[in-house]
Coordinates of C-alpha atoms and ligand atoms in Angstrom, one line a residue:
X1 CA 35.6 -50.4 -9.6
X2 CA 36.0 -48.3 -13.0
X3 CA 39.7 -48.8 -14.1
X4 CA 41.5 -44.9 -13.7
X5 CA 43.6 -43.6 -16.3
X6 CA 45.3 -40.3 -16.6
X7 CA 42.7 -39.0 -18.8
X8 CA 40.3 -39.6 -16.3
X9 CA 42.2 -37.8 -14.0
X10 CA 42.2 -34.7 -16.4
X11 CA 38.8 -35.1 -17.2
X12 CA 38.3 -34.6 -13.2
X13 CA 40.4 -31.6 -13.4
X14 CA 38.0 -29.9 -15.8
X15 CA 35.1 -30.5 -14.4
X16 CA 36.0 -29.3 -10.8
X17 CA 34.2 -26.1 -9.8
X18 CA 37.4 -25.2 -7.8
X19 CA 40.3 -25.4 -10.5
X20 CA 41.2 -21.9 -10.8
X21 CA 42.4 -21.9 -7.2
X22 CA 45.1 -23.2 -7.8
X23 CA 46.7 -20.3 -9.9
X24 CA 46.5 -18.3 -7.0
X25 CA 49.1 -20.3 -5.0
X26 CA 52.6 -20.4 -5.8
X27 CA 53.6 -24.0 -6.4
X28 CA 57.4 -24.6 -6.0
X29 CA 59.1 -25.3 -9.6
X30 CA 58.4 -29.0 -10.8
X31 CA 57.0 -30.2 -7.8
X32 CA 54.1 -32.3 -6.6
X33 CA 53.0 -30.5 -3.1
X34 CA 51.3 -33.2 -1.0
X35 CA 52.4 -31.6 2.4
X36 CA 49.8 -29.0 3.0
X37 CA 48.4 -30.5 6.1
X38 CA 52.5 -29.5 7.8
X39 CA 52.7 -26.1 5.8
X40 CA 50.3 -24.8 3.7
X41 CA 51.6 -23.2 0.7
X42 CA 51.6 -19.1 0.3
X43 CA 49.0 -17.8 -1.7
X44 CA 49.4 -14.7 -3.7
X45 CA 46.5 -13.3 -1.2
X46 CA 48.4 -13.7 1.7
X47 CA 51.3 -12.2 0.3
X48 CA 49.7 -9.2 -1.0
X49 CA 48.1 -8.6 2.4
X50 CA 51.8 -9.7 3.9
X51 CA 52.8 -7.2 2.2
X52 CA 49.9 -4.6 3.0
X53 CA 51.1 -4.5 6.4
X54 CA 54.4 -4.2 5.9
X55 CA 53.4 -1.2 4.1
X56 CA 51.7 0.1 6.9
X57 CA 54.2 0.4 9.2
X58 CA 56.2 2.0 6.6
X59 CA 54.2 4.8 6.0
X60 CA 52.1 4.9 9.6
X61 CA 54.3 4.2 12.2
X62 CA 52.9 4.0 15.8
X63 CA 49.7 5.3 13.7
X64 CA 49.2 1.8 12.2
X65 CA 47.5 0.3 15.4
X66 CA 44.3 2.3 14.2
X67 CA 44.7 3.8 10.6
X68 CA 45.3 1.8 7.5
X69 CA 43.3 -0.6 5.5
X70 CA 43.8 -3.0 8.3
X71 CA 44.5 -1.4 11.6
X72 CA 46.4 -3.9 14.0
X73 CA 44.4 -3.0 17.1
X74 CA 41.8 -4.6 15.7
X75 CA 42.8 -7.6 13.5
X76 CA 42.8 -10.6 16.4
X77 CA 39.2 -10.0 16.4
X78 CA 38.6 -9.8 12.8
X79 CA 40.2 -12.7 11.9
X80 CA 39.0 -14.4 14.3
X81 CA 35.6 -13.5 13.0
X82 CA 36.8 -14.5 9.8
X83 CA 37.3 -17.9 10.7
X84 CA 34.6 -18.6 12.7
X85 CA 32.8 -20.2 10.3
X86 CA 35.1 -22.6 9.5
X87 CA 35.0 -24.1 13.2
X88 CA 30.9 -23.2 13.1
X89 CA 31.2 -20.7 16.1
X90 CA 29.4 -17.3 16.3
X91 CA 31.1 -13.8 16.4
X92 CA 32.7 -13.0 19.4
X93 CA 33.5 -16.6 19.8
X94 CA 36.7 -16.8 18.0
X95 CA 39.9 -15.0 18.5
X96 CA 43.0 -14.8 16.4
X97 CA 46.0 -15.3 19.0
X98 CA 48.8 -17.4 19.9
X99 CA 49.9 -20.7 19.1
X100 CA 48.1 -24.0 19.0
X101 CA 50.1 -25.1 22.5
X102 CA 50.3 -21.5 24.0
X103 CA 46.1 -21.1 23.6
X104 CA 46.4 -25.1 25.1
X105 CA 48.0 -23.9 28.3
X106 CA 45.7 -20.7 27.9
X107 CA 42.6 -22.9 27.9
X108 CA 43.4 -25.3 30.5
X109 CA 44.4 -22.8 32.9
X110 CA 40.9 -21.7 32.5
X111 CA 39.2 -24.5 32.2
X112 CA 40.7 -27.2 34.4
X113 CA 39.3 -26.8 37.5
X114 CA 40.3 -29.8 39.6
X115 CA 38.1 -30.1 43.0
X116 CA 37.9 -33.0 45.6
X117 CA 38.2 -36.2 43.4
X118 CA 37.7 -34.6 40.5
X119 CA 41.2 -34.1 39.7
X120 CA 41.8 -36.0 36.7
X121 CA 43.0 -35.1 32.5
X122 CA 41.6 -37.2 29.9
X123 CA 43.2 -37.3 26.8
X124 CA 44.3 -39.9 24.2
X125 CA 47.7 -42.1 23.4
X126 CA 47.7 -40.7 19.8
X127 CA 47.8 -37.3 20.4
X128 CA 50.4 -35.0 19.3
X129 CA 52.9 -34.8 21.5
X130 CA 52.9 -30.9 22.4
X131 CA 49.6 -31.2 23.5
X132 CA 50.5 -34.1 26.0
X133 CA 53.4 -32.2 27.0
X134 CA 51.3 -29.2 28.2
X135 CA 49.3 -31.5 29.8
X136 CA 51.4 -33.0 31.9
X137 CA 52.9 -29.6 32.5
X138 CA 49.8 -28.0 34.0
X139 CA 49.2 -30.9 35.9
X140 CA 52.4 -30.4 37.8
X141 CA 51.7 -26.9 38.2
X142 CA 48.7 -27.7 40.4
X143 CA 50.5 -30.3 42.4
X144 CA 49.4 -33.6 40.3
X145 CA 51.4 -36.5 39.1
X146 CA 51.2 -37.1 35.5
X147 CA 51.6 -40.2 35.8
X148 CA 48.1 -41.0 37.7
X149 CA 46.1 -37.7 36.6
X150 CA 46.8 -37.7 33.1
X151 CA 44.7 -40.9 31.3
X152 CA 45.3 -41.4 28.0
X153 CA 43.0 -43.6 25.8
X154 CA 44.7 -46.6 24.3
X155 CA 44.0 -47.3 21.1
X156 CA 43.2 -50.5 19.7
X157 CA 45.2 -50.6 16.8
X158 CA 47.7 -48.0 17.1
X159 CA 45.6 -45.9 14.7
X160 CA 42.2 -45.1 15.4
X161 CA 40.6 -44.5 18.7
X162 CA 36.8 -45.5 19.7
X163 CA 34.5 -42.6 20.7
X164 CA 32.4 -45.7 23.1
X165 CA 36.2 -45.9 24.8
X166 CA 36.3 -42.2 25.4
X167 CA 32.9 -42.2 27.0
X168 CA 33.4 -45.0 29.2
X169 CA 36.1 -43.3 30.4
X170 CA 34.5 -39.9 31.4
X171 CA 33.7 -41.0 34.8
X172 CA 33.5 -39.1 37.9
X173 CA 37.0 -38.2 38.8
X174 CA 37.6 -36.6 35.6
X175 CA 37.8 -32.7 35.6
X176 CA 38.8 -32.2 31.4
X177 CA 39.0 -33.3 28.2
X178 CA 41.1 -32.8 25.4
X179 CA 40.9 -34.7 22.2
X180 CA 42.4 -34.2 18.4
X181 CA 39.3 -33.3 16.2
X182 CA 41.3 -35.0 13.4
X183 CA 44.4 -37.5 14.4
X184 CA 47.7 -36.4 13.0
X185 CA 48.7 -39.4 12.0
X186 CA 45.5 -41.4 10.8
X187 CA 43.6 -39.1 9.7
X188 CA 40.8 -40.2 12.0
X189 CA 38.0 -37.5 12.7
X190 CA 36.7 -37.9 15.3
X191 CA 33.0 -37.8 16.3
X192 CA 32.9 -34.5 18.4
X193 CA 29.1 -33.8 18.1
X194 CA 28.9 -37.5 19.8
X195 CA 32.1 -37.0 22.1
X196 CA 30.9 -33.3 23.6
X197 CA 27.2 -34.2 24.0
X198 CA 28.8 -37.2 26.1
X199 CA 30.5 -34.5 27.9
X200 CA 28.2 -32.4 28.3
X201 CA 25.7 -34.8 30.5
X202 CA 28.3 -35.3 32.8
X203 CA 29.4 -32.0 33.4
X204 CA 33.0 -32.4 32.3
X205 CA 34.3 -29.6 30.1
X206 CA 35.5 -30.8 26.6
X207 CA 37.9 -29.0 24.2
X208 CA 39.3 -30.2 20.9
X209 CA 42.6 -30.0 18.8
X210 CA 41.5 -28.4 15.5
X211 CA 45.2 -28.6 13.6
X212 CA 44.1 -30.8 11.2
X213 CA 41.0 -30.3 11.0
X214 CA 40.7 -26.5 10.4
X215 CA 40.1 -25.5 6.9
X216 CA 39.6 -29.1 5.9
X217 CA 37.0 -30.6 7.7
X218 CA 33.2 -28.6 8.4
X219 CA 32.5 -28.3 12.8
X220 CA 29.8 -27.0 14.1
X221 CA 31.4 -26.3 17.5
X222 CA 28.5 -23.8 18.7
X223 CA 25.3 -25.7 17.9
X224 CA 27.2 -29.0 19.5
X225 CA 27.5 -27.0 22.6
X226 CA 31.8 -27.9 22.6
X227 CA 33.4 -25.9 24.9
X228 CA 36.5 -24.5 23.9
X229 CA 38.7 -25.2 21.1
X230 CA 42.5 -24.3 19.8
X231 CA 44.2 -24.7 16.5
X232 CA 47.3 -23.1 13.8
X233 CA 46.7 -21.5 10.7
X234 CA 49.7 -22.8 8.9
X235 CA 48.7 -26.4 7.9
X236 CA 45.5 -26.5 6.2
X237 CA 44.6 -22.8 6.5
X238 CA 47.8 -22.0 4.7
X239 CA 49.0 -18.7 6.9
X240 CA 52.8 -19.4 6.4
X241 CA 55.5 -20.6 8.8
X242 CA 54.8 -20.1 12.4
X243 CA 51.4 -17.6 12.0
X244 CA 49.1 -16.7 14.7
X245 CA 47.1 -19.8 16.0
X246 CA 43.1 -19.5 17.2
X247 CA 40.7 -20.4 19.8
X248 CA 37.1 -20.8 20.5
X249 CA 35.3 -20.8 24.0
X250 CA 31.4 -21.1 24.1
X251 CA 29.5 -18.2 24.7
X252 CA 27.7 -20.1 27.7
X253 CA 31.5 -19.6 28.9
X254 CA 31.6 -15.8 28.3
X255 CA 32.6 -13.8 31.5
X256 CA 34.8 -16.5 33.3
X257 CA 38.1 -15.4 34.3
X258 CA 40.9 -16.7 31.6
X259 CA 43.8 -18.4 33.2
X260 CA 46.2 -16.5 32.2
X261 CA 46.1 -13.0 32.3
X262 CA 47.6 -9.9 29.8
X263 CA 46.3 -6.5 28.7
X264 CA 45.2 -7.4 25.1
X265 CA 42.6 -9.7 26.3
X266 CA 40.8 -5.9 28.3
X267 CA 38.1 -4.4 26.5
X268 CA 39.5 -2.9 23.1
X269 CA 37.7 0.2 25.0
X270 CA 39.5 0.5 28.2
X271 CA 42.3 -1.2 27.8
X272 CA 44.8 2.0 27.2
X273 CA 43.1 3.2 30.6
X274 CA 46.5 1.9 32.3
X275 CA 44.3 0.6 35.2
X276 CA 46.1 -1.8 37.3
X277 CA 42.4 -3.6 37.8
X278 CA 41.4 -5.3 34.5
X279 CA 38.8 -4.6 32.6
X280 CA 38.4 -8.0 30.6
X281 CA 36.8 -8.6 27.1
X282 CA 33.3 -9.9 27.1
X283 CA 33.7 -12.2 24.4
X284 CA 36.7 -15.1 23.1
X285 CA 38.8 -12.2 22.9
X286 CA 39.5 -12.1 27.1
X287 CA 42.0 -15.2 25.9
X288 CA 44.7 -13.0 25.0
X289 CA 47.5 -12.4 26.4
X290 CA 50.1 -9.7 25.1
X291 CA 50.8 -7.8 21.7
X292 CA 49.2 -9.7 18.8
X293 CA 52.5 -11.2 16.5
X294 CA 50.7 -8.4 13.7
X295 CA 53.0 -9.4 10.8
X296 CA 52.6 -13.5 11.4
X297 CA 48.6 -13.0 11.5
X298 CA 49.0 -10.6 7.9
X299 CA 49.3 -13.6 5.6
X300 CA 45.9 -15.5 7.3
X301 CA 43.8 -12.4 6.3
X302 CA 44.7 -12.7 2.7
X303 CA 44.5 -17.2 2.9
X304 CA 41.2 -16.6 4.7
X305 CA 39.2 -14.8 1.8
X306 CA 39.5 -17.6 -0.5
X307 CA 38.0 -19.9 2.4
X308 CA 35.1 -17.5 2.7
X309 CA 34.6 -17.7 -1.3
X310 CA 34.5 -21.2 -1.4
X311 CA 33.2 -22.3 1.5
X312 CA 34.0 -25.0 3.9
X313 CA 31.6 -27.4 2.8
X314 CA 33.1 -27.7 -1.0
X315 CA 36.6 -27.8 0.5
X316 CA 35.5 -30.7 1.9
X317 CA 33.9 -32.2 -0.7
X318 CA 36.7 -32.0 -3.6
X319 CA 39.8 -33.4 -0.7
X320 CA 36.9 -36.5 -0.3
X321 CA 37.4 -36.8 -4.0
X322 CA 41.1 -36.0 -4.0
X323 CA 42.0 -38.7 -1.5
X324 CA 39.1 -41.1 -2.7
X325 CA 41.2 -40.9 -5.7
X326 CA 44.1 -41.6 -4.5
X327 CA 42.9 -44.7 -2.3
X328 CA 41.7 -46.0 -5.5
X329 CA 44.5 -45.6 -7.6
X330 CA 46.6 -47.4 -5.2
X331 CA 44.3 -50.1 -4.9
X332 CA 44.6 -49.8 -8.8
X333 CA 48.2 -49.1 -9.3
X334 CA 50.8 -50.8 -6.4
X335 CA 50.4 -54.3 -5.3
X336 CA 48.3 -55.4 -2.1
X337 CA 51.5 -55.9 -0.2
X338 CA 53.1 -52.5 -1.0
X339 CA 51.2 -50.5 2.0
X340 CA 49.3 -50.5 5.0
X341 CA 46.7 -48.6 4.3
X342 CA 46.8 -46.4 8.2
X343 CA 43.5 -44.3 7.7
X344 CA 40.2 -44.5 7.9
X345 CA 38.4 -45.4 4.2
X346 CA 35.3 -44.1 4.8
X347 CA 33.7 -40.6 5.6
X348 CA 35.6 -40.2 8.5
X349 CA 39.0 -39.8 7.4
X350 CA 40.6 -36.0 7.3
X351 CA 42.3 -34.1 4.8
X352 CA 45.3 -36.4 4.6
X353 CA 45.8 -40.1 3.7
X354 CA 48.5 -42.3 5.9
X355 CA 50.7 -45.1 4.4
X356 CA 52.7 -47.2 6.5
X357 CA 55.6 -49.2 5.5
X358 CA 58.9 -49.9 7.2
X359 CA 60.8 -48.2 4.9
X360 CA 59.0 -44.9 4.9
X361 CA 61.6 -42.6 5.6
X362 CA 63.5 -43.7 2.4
X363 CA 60.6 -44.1 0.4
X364 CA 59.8 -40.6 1.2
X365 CA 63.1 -39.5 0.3
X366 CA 62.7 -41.4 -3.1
X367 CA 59.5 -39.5 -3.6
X368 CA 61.1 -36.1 -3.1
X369 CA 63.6 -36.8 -5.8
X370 CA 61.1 -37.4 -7.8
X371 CA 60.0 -33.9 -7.1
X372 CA 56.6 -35.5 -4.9
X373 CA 56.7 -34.0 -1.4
X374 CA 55.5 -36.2 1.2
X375 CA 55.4 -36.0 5.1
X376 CA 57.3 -38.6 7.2
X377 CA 56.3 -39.6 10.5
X378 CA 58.1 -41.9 12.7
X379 CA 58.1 -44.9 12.8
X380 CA 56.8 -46.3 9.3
X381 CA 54.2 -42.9 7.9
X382 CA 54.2 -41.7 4.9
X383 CA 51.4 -38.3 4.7
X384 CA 50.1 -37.6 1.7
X385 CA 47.5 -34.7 1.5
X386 CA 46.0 -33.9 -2.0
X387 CA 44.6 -29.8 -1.1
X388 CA 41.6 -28.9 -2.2
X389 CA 42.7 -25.0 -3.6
X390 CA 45.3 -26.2 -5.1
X391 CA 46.1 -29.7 -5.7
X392 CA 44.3 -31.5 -9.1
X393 CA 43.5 -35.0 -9.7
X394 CA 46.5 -34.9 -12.2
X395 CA 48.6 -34.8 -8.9
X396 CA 47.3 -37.3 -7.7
X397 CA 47.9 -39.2 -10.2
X398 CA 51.3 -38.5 -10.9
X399 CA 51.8 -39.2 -7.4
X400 CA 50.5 -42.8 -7.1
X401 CA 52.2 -43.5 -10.7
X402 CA 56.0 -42.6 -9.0
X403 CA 55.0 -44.2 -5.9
X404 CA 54.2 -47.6 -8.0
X405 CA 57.7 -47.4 -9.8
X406 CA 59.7 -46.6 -6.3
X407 CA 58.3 -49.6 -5.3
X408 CA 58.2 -51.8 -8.3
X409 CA 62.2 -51.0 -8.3
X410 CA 63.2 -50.6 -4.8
X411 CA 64.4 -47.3 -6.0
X412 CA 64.6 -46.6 -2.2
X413 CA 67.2 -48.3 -1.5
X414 CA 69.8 -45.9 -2.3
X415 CA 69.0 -43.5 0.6
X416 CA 69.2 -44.4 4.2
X417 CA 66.1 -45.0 6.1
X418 CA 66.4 -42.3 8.6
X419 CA 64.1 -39.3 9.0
X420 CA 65.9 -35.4 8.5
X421 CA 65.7 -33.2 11.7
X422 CA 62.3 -31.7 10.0
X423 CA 60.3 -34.7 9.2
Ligands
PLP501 C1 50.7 -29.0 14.4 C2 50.2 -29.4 15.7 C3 50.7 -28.7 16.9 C4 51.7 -27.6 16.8 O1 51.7 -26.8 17.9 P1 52.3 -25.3 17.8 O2 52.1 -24.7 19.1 O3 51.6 -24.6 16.6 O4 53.7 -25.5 17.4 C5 50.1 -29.1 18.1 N1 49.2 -30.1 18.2 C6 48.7 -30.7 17.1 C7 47.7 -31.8 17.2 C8 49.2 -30.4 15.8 O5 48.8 -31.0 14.7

């Protein structure tokens, strides 16, 4: 392995096609962001376009639903079109709407259709919780015990989950599927080309967890044949604090009834018809529900453009580099007993990198006053995601070299190892 200097790391910084990115995000004061994969930072896009429709209602009124550079009435869809090809769906596939657990409960409501012994959830132990909560929530709702309908996927090792598990366990009395595309701890990606053509065959419909995966990993969620799909826009697609969420559903799909019902998922056409019979969308739009949140979906229109520019697949390839980097440089850097490295080393890791240790929570308090923000998660993770638009090798650098003296010194031992209420 070539010994890594901070000169190197510069050099990197030079030569990467994406470097001016970064000057279009605001970066708070003397700080090291490595927590975009929780909260993405705000670009000066998404503010200006933030600000565009705050403008709008200024000056329209009721009149902004359909005047304006960006008329509300209209923006779920556009968006959504806008990120379709970040998940690899086609137009009409992808709606702007909800939250990553609201479109969850929106989607299994639809999809989960339990009949004679096929009755049964299959999902995984690793999953974030919100997701197994609205699991087990719909469950009840149709008169199942979570306990026996839900089956969740052990893992091995705690971190990663096997794809031949999952498919062994797709057998007959299983109804749905819902995996993470990307775990939210390891960083695992999972194979979903491998895990939805497994699916498929047997007739069981499979939907995936994009939240850390959108805007950091490439899918190709059409041509694989996947058959729904639900993420956020605030970690890796950077939309801001609590903005609108999406969701695919396979055109093969198109036409079924959505679960739950409201008059923004009518025909843009019809829908101020005021019929009490309703006159659903044709497309991924039928999935809403009420009033788009207009002013939390703003900021992704702006975020969104730089994701067209670049592209998905050279996002991709510079946070390889990034976090190739970084494994490297703590291979290089702090001693083989400092971490567990908790994510996968090869090409199927995600946008972040995981490091346990039982002292994470104070090491990641240590790292903060350094002016390095990390992500703790419970028990023993520290997250550490090095973003393609606006992250540098420099960072990364930086990063390891604090991490290597917090360690060397125990400087963590000042703080108390206990996680804030936010973690
Ligand atoms: C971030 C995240 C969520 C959050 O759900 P919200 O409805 O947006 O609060 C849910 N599931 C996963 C896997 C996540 O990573």
């Amino acid at each position: 392995m070539t010994h890594h200097t901070l000169s190197n790391a510069q050099e990197r910084d030079r030569q990467d096609k994406l470097a001016s990115y970064r000057d279009e995000f605001y970066i708070p004061t003397n700080t090291i962001y490595m927590d975009g994969n929780s909260l993405g930072l705000l670009s000066k896009r998404a503010e200006r376009t933030l600000l565009d429709l705050l403008e709008s209602w200024k000056t329209l009124g009721i009149d902004g639903w359909t005047e304006g550079e960006h008329p509300w009435f209209y923006l779920s869809e556009q968006v959504g079109e806008k990120m379709a090809p970040l998940v690899g769906g086609k137009k009409g596939e992808v709606i702007a709407t909800g939250s990553t657990t609201t479109n969850l409960h929106q989607l299994v409501s639809t999809f989960y259709k339990p009949d004679g012994n096929k009755t049964k959830i299959l999902a995984d132990e690793l999953n974030f919780p919100s997701d197994i909560y609205a699991l087990k929530s719909q469950l009840r709702l149709k008169g199942y015990d979570p306990d026996t309908h839900l089956i969740r996927i052990k893992s091995p090792d705690g971190r990663y989950l096997s794809e031949d598990d999952i498919i062994e366990a797709m057998t007959d009395d299983v109804a749905l599927i819902v995996l993470p595309a990307v775990l939210y701890r390891s960083g695992q990606v999972l194979n979903m080309e491998k895990l939805t053509k497994a699916a498929n065959e047997r007739n069981i419909p499979i939907g995936f967890d994009l939240c850390h995966s959108i805007g950091s990993v490439e899918h190709s969620l059409h041509d694989w044949g996947t058959d729904f799909a639900f993420w956020c826009t605030y970690k890796h697609l950077n939309g801001g604090p609590g903005s609108v969420g999406g969701l695919f559903v396979h055109e093969k799909h198109f036409g079924k009834t959505p679960g739950l019902a409201g008059w923004f998922g009518s025909k843009k056409e019809s829908q101020f018809d005021m019929d009490h019979t309703m006159d659903p969308a044709s497309d991924a739009g039928a999935y809403q529900i009420g009033t788009p949140h207009v002013l939390s979906l703003a900021p992704v229109i702006g975020s969104l453009d730089m994701f067209e520019e670049v592209g998905i697949s050279a996002i991709r390839e510079k946070s390889l580099e990034l976090t190739g980097f970084m494994l490297e440089l703590i291979e290089q850097e702090l001693t083989e007993s400092a971490f567990t490295i908790g994510n996968p080393v090869d090409g199927t890791r995600g946008g972040h990198l995981l490091l346990e240790h039982e002292e994470a929570a104070r090491i990641c308090k240590a790292l903060k006053e350094d002016g390095i923000i990390p992500d703790f998660r419970a028990p023993n993770g520290i997250r550490l995601a090095p973003v393609a638009l606006y992250n540098t090798f420099e960072d990364v650098w930086h990063t390891v070299q604090k991490l290597k003296v917090i360690m060397d010194e125990k400087r963590y031992e000042k703080f108390e190892n206990k996680r804030g209420v936010v973690a």
